PDB file of C-alpha atoms and ligand atoms in Angstrom:
ATOM      1  CA  UNK A   1      25.090 -30.180  71.707  1.00 60.00           C
ATOM      2  CA  UNK A   2      26.416 -33.818  71.697  1.00 73.00           C
ATOM      3  CA  UNK A   3      29.056 -33.783  74.959  1.00 93.00           C
ATOM      4  CA  UNK A   4      31.000 -36.314  72.801  1.00 95.00           C
ATOM      5  CA  UNK A   5      34.179 -35.902  75.126  1.00 95.00           C
ATOM      6  CA  UNK A   6      32.220 -36.211  78.225  1.00 96.00           C
ATOM      7  CA  UNK A   7      30.429 -39.275  77.297  1.00 97.00           C
ATOM      8  CA  UNK A   8      33.543 -40.821  76.421  1.00 96.00           C
ATOM      9  CA  UNK A   9      35.640 -39.977  79.298  1.00 96.00           C
ATOM     10  CA  UNK A  10      32.477 -41.326  81.489  1.00 96.00           C
ATOM     11  CA  UNK A  11      32.135 -44.545  79.793  1.00 96.00           C
ATOM     12  CA  UNK A  12      36.162 -45.353  79.974  1.00 95.00           C
ATOM     13  CA  UNK A  13      35.751 -45.157  83.677  1.00 95.00           C
ATOM     14  CA  UNK A  14      32.441 -46.802  83.857  1.00 93.00           C
ATOM     15  CA  UNK A  15      33.403 -49.914  81.816  1.00 92.00           C
ATOM     16  CA  UNK A  16      36.256 -50.825  83.909  1.00 90.00           C
ATOM     17  CA  UNK A  17      33.711 -52.602  85.953  1.00 90.00           C
ATOM     18  CA  UNK A  18      33.063 -55.384  82.903  1.00 87.00           C
ATOM     19  CA  UNK A  19      34.114 -57.704  80.973  1.00 71.00           C
ATOM     20  CA  UNK A  20      35.276 -56.573  77.615  1.00 70.00           C
ATOM     21  CA  UNK A  21      33.972 -57.897  74.157  1.00 66.00           C
ATOM     22  CA  UNK A  22      36.023 -60.992  72.814  1.00 62.00           C
ATOM     23  CA  UNK A  23      37.172 -59.435  69.704  1.00 62.00           C
ATOM     24  CA  UNK A  24      38.695 -56.345  71.228  1.00 62.00           C
ATOM     25  CA  UNK A  25      40.290 -57.906  74.314  1.00 60.00           C
ATOM     26  CA  UNK A  26      43.869 -56.608  75.081  1.00 45.00           C
ATOM     27  CA  UNK A  27      44.710 -59.863  76.373  1.00 45.00           C
ATOM     28  CA  UNK A  28      44.471 -61.596  73.028  1.00 57.00           C
ATOM     29  CA  UNK A  29      46.847 -62.094  70.676  1.00 67.00           C
ATOM     30  CA  UNK A  30      45.388 -59.435  68.004  1.00 79.00           C
ATOM     31  CA  UNK A  31      46.687 -60.214  64.817  1.00 91.00           C
ATOM     32  CA  UNK A  32      44.798 -59.387  62.033  1.00 95.00           C
ATOM     33  CA  UNK A  33      43.720 -63.132  61.257  1.00 96.00           C
ATOM     34  CA  UNK A  34      42.671 -63.750  64.740  1.00 94.00           C
ATOM     35  CA  UNK A  35      40.592 -60.450  64.947  1.00 94.00           C
ATOM     36  CA  UNK A  36      38.937 -61.539  61.412  1.00 96.00           C
ATOM     37  CA  UNK A  37      38.238 -65.257  62.376  1.00 96.00           C
ATOM     38  CA  UNK A  38      36.769 -64.130  66.236  1.00 94.00           C
ATOM     39  CA  UNK A  39      34.744 -61.361  64.541  1.00 93.00           C
ATOM     40  CA  UNK A  40      33.142 -64.049  62.103  1.00 96.00           C
ATOM     41  CA  UNK A  41      32.335 -66.537  64.778  1.00 95.00           C
ATOM     42  CA  UNK A  42      30.878 -63.618  67.001  1.00 91.00           C
ATOM     43  CA  UNK A  43      28.242 -62.919  64.523  1.00 88.00           C
ATOM     44  CA  UNK A  44      24.962 -63.591  66.397  1.00 87.00           C
ATOM     45  CA  UNK A  45      26.965 -65.433  69.065  1.00 90.00           C
ATOM     46  CA  UNK A  46      27.501 -64.458  72.873  1.00 87.00           C
ATOM     47  CA  UNK A  47      30.723 -63.337  73.837  1.00 84.00           C
ATOM     48  CA  UNK A  48      31.792 -66.123  76.041  1.00 88.00           C
ATOM     49  CA  UNK A  49      30.606 -68.941  73.394  1.00 93.00           C
ATOM     50  CA  UNK A  50      32.837 -66.932  70.997  1.00 92.00           C
ATOM     51  CA  UNK A  51      35.706 -66.435  73.282  1.00 90.00           C
ATOM     52  CA  UNK A  52      35.534 -70.211  74.140  1.00 93.00           C
ATOM     53  CA  UNK A  53      35.083 -71.133  70.373  1.00 96.00           C
ATOM     54  CA  UNK A  54      38.144 -68.998  69.336  1.00 94.00           C
ATOM     55  CA  UNK A  55      40.680 -70.359  72.047  1.00 93.00           C
ATOM     56  CA  UNK A  56      39.763 -73.750  70.679  1.00 96.00           C
ATOM     57  CA  UNK A  57      40.173 -73.054  67.152  1.00 97.00           C
ATOM     58  CA  UNK A  58      43.513 -71.155  67.727  1.00 95.00           C
ATOM     59  CA  UNK A  59      45.009 -73.913  69.981  1.00 95.00           C
ATOM     60  CA  UNK A  60      45.043 -76.233  66.638  1.00 96.00           C
ATOM     61  CA  UNK A  61      45.326 -73.772  63.998  1.00 95.00           C
ATOM     62  CA  UNK A  62      47.054 -70.275  64.124  1.00 93.00           C
ATOM     63  CA  UNK A  63      47.030 -69.294  60.371  1.00 96.00           C
ATOM     64  CA  UNK A  64      45.017 -69.723  57.026  1.00 98.00           C
ATOM     65  CA  UNK A  65      47.467 -72.976  56.194  1.00 97.00           C
ATOM     66  CA  UNK A  66      46.700 -74.859  59.365  1.00 97.00           C
ATOM     67  CA  UNK A  67      43.049 -74.148  58.765  1.00 97.00           C
ATOM     68  CA  UNK A  68      42.729 -75.397  55.390  1.00 98.00           C
ATOM     69  CA  UNK A  69      44.277 -78.692  56.176  1.00 97.00           C
ATOM     70  CA  UNK A  70      41.600 -79.189  58.825  1.00 97.00           C
ATOM     71  CA  UNK A  71      38.461 -80.987  57.680  1.00 97.00           C
ATOM     72  CA  UNK A  72      35.478 -79.032  57.796  1.00 97.00           C
ATOM     73  CA  UNK A  73      33.748 -81.445  60.315  1.00 97.00           C
ATOM     74  CA  UNK A  74      36.580 -80.973  62.524  1.00 98.00           C
ATOM     75  CA  UNK A  75      36.351 -76.912  62.331  1.00 98.00           C
ATOM     76  CA  UNK A  76      32.477 -77.425  63.108  1.00 98.00           C
ATOM     77  CA  UNK A  77      33.622 -79.272  66.179  1.00 98.00           C
ATOM     78  CA  UNK A  78      36.219 -76.617  67.618  1.00 98.00           C
ATOM     79  CA  UNK A  79      33.818 -74.047  67.076  1.00 97.00           C
ATOM     80  CA  UNK A  80      30.332 -75.494  68.020  1.00 97.00           C
ATOM     81  CA  UNK A  81      28.125 -73.944  69.614  1.00 96.00           C
ATOM     82  CA  UNK A  82      28.660 -70.807  67.991  1.00 95.00           C
ATOM     83  CA  UNK A  83      25.788 -69.432  66.042  1.00 94.00           C
ATOM     84  CA  UNK A  84      25.305 -71.133  62.329  1.00 96.00           C
ATOM     85  CA  UNK A  85      28.464 -72.928  63.495  1.00 97.00           C
ATOM     86  CA  UNK A  86      28.464 -75.239  59.981  1.00 97.00           C
ATOM     87  CA  UNK A  87      28.130 -72.232  57.436  1.00 97.00           C
ATOM     88  CA  UNK A  88      30.963 -70.568  59.538  1.00 97.00           C
ATOM     89  CA  UNK A  89      33.270 -73.335  59.582  1.00 98.00           C
ATOM     90  CA  UNK A  90      32.655 -73.726  55.472  1.00 97.00           C
ATOM     91  CA  UNK A  91      33.161 -69.917  55.558  1.00 97.00           C
ATOM     92  CA  UNK A  92      36.204 -69.608  57.359  1.00 98.00           C
ATOM     93  CA  UNK A  93      37.826 -72.503  55.372  1.00 97.00           C
ATOM     94  CA  UNK A  94      36.674 -70.809  52.054  1.00 98.00           C
ATOM     95  CA  UNK A  95      38.016 -66.961  53.517  1.00 98.00           C
ATOM     96  CA  UNK A  96      41.539 -69.178  54.221  1.00 98.00           C
ATOM     97  CA  UNK A  97      41.790 -70.445  50.755  1.00 98.00           C
ATOM     98  CA  UNK A  98      41.482 -67.184  49.254  1.00 98.00           C
ATOM     99  CA  UNK A  99      44.117 -65.299  51.717  1.00 98.00           C
ATOM    100  CA  UNK A 100      46.398 -68.226  50.670  1.00 98.00           C
ATOM    101  CA  UNK A 101      45.722 -68.007  46.826  1.00 98.00           C
ATOM    102  CA  UNK A 102      45.389 -64.021  46.560  1.00 97.00           C
ATOM    103  CA  UNK A 103      47.168 -62.348  49.420  1.00 97.00           C
ATOM    104  CA  UNK A 104      50.062 -64.313  50.096  1.00 97.00           C
ATOM    105  CA  UNK A 105      48.086 -65.947  53.243  1.00 97.00           C
ATOM    106  CA  UNK A 106      47.946 -62.536  54.798  1.00 97.00           C
ATOM    107  CA  UNK A 107      44.913 -60.619  55.760  1.00 98.00           C
ATOM    108  CA  UNK A 108      44.384 -57.671  53.250  1.00 98.00           C
ATOM    109  CA  UNK A 109      44.559 -54.367  54.813  1.00 96.00           C
ATOM    110  CA  UNK A 110      42.103 -52.429  53.093  1.00 96.00           C
ATOM    111  CA  UNK A 111      38.079 -51.999  53.385  1.00 96.00           C
ATOM    112  CA  UNK A 112      37.897 -52.764  49.548  1.00 96.00           C
ATOM    113  CA  UNK A 113      39.967 -56.236  49.747  1.00 97.00           C
ATOM    114  CA  UNK A 114      38.306 -57.117  52.854  1.00 97.00           C
ATOM    115  CA  UNK A 115      34.754 -56.794  51.860  1.00 97.00           C
ATOM    116  CA  UNK A 116      35.566 -59.127  48.607  1.00 97.00           C
ATOM    117  CA  UNK A 117      36.002 -61.784  51.284  1.00 97.00           C
ATOM    118  CA  UNK A 118      32.830 -63.724  51.298  1.00 95.00           C
ATOM    119  CA  UNK A 119      30.817 -63.283  54.313  1.00 93.00           C
ATOM    120  CA  UNK A 120      32.752 -60.173  55.533  1.00 96.00           C
ATOM    121  CA  UNK A 121      30.597 -57.369  55.677  1.00 93.00           C
ATOM    122  CA  UNK A 122      31.623 -53.728  56.776  1.00 92.00           C
ATOM    123  CA  UNK A 123      31.371 -54.326  60.576  1.00 91.00           C
ATOM    124  CA  UNK A 124      33.790 -57.407  60.319  1.00 94.00           C
ATOM    125  CA  UNK A 125      36.361 -55.555  57.962  1.00 95.00           C
ATOM    126  CA  UNK A 126      36.127 -52.209  60.167  1.00 94.00           C
ATOM    127  CA  UNK A 127      36.861 -54.442  63.191  1.00 93.00           C
ATOM    128  CA  UNK A 128      39.574 -55.960  61.452  1.00 95.00           C
ATOM    129  CA  UNK A 129      41.172 -52.593  60.302  1.00 94.00           C
ATOM    130  CA  UNK A 130      40.729 -51.221  63.665  1.00 92.00           C
ATOM    131  CA  UNK A 131      41.781 -53.607  66.308  1.00 90.00           C
ATOM    132  CA  UNK A 132      43.811 -56.220  64.028  1.00 93.00           C
ATOM    133  CA  UNK A 133      45.898 -53.418  62.370  1.00 94.00           C
ATOM    134  CA  UNK A 134      45.314 -51.002  64.942  1.00 89.00           C
ATOM    135  CA  UNK A 135      44.162 -48.481  62.160  1.00 85.00           C
ATOM    136  CA  UNK A 136      41.627 -45.597  63.451  1.00 83.00           C
ATOM    137  CA  UNK A 137      40.406 -45.139  59.966  1.00 90.00           C
ATOM    138  CA  UNK A 138      36.740 -46.499  60.755  1.00 93.00           C
ATOM    139  CA  UNK A 139      34.495 -46.862  63.541  1.00 95.00           C
ATOM    140  CA  UNK A 140      32.843 -50.342  63.686  1.00 93.00           C
ATOM    141  CA  UNK A 141      29.486 -50.438  64.099  1.00 94.00           C
ATOM    142  CA  UNK A 142      27.111 -53.409  65.677  1.00 90.00           C
ATOM    143  CA  UNK A 143      23.886 -53.452  67.255  1.00 92.00           C
ATOM    144  CA  UNK A 144      25.136 -52.106  70.283  1.00 94.00           C
ATOM    145  CA  UNK A 145      27.150 -49.001  68.797  1.00 96.00           C
ATOM    146  CA  UNK A 146      24.171 -48.435  66.342  1.00 97.00           C
ATOM    147  CA  UNK A 147      21.522 -48.218  69.117  1.00 97.00           C
ATOM    148  CA  UNK A 148      23.443 -46.370  71.736  1.00 97.00           C
ATOM    149  CA  UNK A 149      24.505 -43.878  69.181  1.00 98.00           C
ATOM    150  CA  UNK A 150      21.032 -43.356  68.255  1.00 98.00           C
ATOM    151  CA  UNK A 151      19.589 -43.235  71.743  1.00 97.00           C
ATOM    152  CA  UNK A 152      22.080 -40.379  72.548  1.00 97.00           C
ATOM    153  CA  UNK A 153      20.886 -38.606  69.690  1.00 96.00           C
ATOM    154  CA  UNK A 154      24.370 -38.503  68.145  1.00 97.00           C
ATOM    155  CA  UNK A 155      23.071 -39.840  64.715  1.00 97.00           C
ATOM    156  CA  UNK A 156      19.665 -40.540  63.296  1.00 97.00           C
ATOM    157  CA  UNK A 157      20.102 -43.734  61.146  1.00 97.00           C
ATOM    158  CA  UNK A 158      18.508 -46.669  60.237  1.00 96.00           C
ATOM    159  CA  UNK A 159      20.743 -49.426  60.086  1.00 95.00           C
ATOM    160  CA  UNK A 160      24.609 -50.144  60.911  1.00 93.00           C
ATOM    161  CA  UNK A 161      26.425 -49.061  57.901  1.00 92.00           C
ATOM    162  CA  UNK A 162      24.475 -45.433  57.732  1.00 96.00           C
ATOM    163  CA  UNK A 163      25.414 -45.227  61.369  1.00 97.00           C
ATOM    164  CA  UNK A 164      29.142 -45.902  60.471  1.00 95.00           C
ATOM    165  CA  UNK A 165      29.372 -42.972  58.135  1.00 95.00           C
ATOM    166  CA  UNK A 166      27.284 -40.607  60.268  1.00 96.00           C
ATOM    167  CA  UNK A 167      29.304 -41.243  63.337  1.00 97.00           C
ATOM    168  CA  UNK A 168      32.329 -40.605  61.426  1.00 96.00           C
ATOM    169  CA  UNK A 169      30.954 -37.379  60.363  1.00 96.00           C
ATOM    170  CA  UNK A 170      30.388 -36.123  64.178  1.00 96.00           C
ATOM    171  CA  UNK A 171      32.851 -38.008  66.457  1.00 96.00           C
ATOM    172  CA  UNK A 172      36.125 -36.585  66.499  1.00 95.00           C
ATOM    173  CA  UNK A 173      38.800 -39.067  64.956  1.00 94.00           C
ATOM    174  CA  UNK A 174      40.767 -39.283  68.302  1.00 94.00           C
ATOM    175  CA  UNK A 175      37.868 -41.178  69.696  1.00 95.00           C
ATOM    176  CA  UNK A 176      37.187 -43.331  66.872  1.00 94.00           C
ATOM    177  CA  UNK A 177      39.758 -46.031  68.054  1.00 90.00           C
ATOM    178  CA  UNK A 178      38.120 -46.512  71.420  1.00 91.00           C
ATOM    179  CA  UNK A 179      34.395 -46.178  70.495  1.00 94.00           C
ATOM    180  CA  UNK A 180      33.536 -49.582  69.339  1.00 92.00           C
ATOM    181  CA  UNK A 181      34.776 -51.128  72.196  1.00 90.00           C
ATOM    182  CA  UNK A 182      33.244 -48.406  74.802  1.00 94.00           C
ATOM    183  CA  UNK A 183      29.722 -48.584  73.200  1.00 96.00           C
ATOM    184  CA  UNK A 184      29.427 -52.402  72.918  1.00 92.00           C
ATOM    185  CA  UNK A 185      30.634 -53.308  76.518  1.00 92.00           C
ATOM    186  CA  UNK A 186      28.309 -50.399  77.614  1.00 96.00           C
ATOM    187  CA  UNK A 187      25.464 -51.690  75.527  1.00 95.00           C
ATOM    188  CA  UNK A 188      25.810 -55.334  76.756  1.00 91.00           C
ATOM    189  CA  UNK A 189      25.896 -54.361  80.506  1.00 93.00           C
ATOM    190  CA  UNK A 190      23.884 -50.942  80.852  1.00 96.00           C
ATOM    191  CA  UNK A 191      22.279 -49.657  77.743  1.00 97.00           C
ATOM    192  CA  UNK A 192      20.725 -52.783  76.815  1.00 96.00           C
ATOM    193  CA  UNK A 193      19.048 -53.188  73.683  1.00 93.00           C
ATOM    194  CA  UNK A 194      15.669 -54.454  74.995  1.00 92.00           C
ATOM    195  CA  UNK A 195      15.216 -52.343  78.105  1.00 94.00           C
ATOM    196  CA  UNK A 196      18.247 -49.973  79.214  1.00 97.00           C
ATOM    197  CA  UNK A 197      19.114 -49.505  82.668  1.00 97.00           C
ATOM    198  CA  UNK A 198      18.646 -45.943  82.405  1.00 97.00           C
ATOM    199  CA  UNK A 199      18.386 -45.406  86.380  1.00 96.00           C
ATOM    200  CA  UNK A 200      21.980 -46.570  86.883  1.00 95.00           C
ATOM    201  CA  UNK A 201      23.455 -44.884  83.984  1.00 97.00           C
ATOM    202  CA  UNK A 202      26.142 -42.000  84.564  1.00 96.00           C
ATOM    203  CA  UNK A 203      25.450 -40.481  81.248  1.00 97.00           C
ATOM    204  CA  UNK A 204      21.836 -40.330  81.569  1.00 96.00           C
ATOM    205  CA  UNK A 205      22.153 -36.142  81.579  1.00 96.00           C
ATOM    206  CA  UNK A 206      23.637 -36.546  78.335  1.00 96.00           C
ATOM    207  CA  UNK A 207      21.403 -38.803  76.675  1.00 97.00           C
ATOM    208  CA  UNK A 208      18.309 -37.895  74.596  1.00 96.00           C
ATOM    209  CA  UNK A 209      17.039 -41.268  74.948  1.00 96.00           C
ATOM    210  CA  UNK A 210      15.387 -41.254  71.396  1.00 96.00           C
ATOM    211  CA  UNK A 211      13.008 -44.135  71.108  1.00 94.00           C
ATOM    212  CA  UNK A 212      13.380 -45.378  74.523  1.00 94.00           C
ATOM    213  CA  UNK A 213      10.076 -46.685  75.440  1.00 91.00           C
ATOM    214  CA  UNK A 214      10.856 -48.908  78.218  1.00 88.00           C
ATOM    215  CA  UNK A 215      13.526 -48.385  80.594  1.00 86.00           C
ATOM    216  CA  UNK A 216      14.555 -49.710  84.072  1.00 92.00           C
TER     217      UNK A 216
HETATM  218  S1  SF4 B   1      20.152 -42.819  79.814  1.00 73.28           S
HETATM  219 FE1  SF4 B   1      19.362 -44.809  79.111  1.00 73.28          FE
HETATM  220  S2  SF4 B   1      19.209 -44.956  77.026  1.00 73.28           S
HETATM  221 FE2  SF4 B   1      20.374 -43.244  77.533  1.00 73.28          FE
HETATM  222  S3  SF4 B   1      22.672 -44.263  77.375  1.00 73.28           S
HETATM  223 FE3  SF4 B   1      22.037 -44.467  79.528  1.00 73.28          FE
HETATM  224  S4  SF4 B   1      20.996 -46.349  79.804  1.00 73.28           S
HETATM  225 FE4  SF4 B   1      21.274 -45.728  77.534  1.00 73.28          FE
END
């Protein structure tokens, strides 16, 4: 028994106490382009750093044409100190060129086409589709979603891509849109990757704590 509805219901209430992950924040202008670029910036980067870098970049460049006109060095300066900022600056510019030349300056609305963009993996593609286009056809899976869904015992998987597939098999579709946002926020605040705060966790009784060896 996975108690999926109860867990989702409790997390929706509990998460109101916390700051939301930047790529899913309601307050942002969540166009597919902004979601795609913010997600690329967020890889291996803290949320507040991503938020500030996104703001700086979008304050001078709001679409692919604006970005390709910027010097790569300028993009680096705008997004610094996100992780791998030099590689990301180059990637973002390359992606914008492809969007202009192949997709009429639009972000493609399919997993297949998004995955053809260099540097875009399944998680980024799924986030763009779900939070940029508002399509609940996927469950984006990052480290928090992967870890939490395995700890709960909802899935038994080795990597994020496998988790996305298995979660889509077990979680009812009505929860797909919210799941990433809920689990990322919860993973950043309570179900911490290294040492989860199980003693403060309101879903404790529903959790199998698979592979949890060190909790507080
Ligand atoms: S009981 Fe612990 S491992 Fe399970 S969801 Fe809560 S914090 Fe995470």
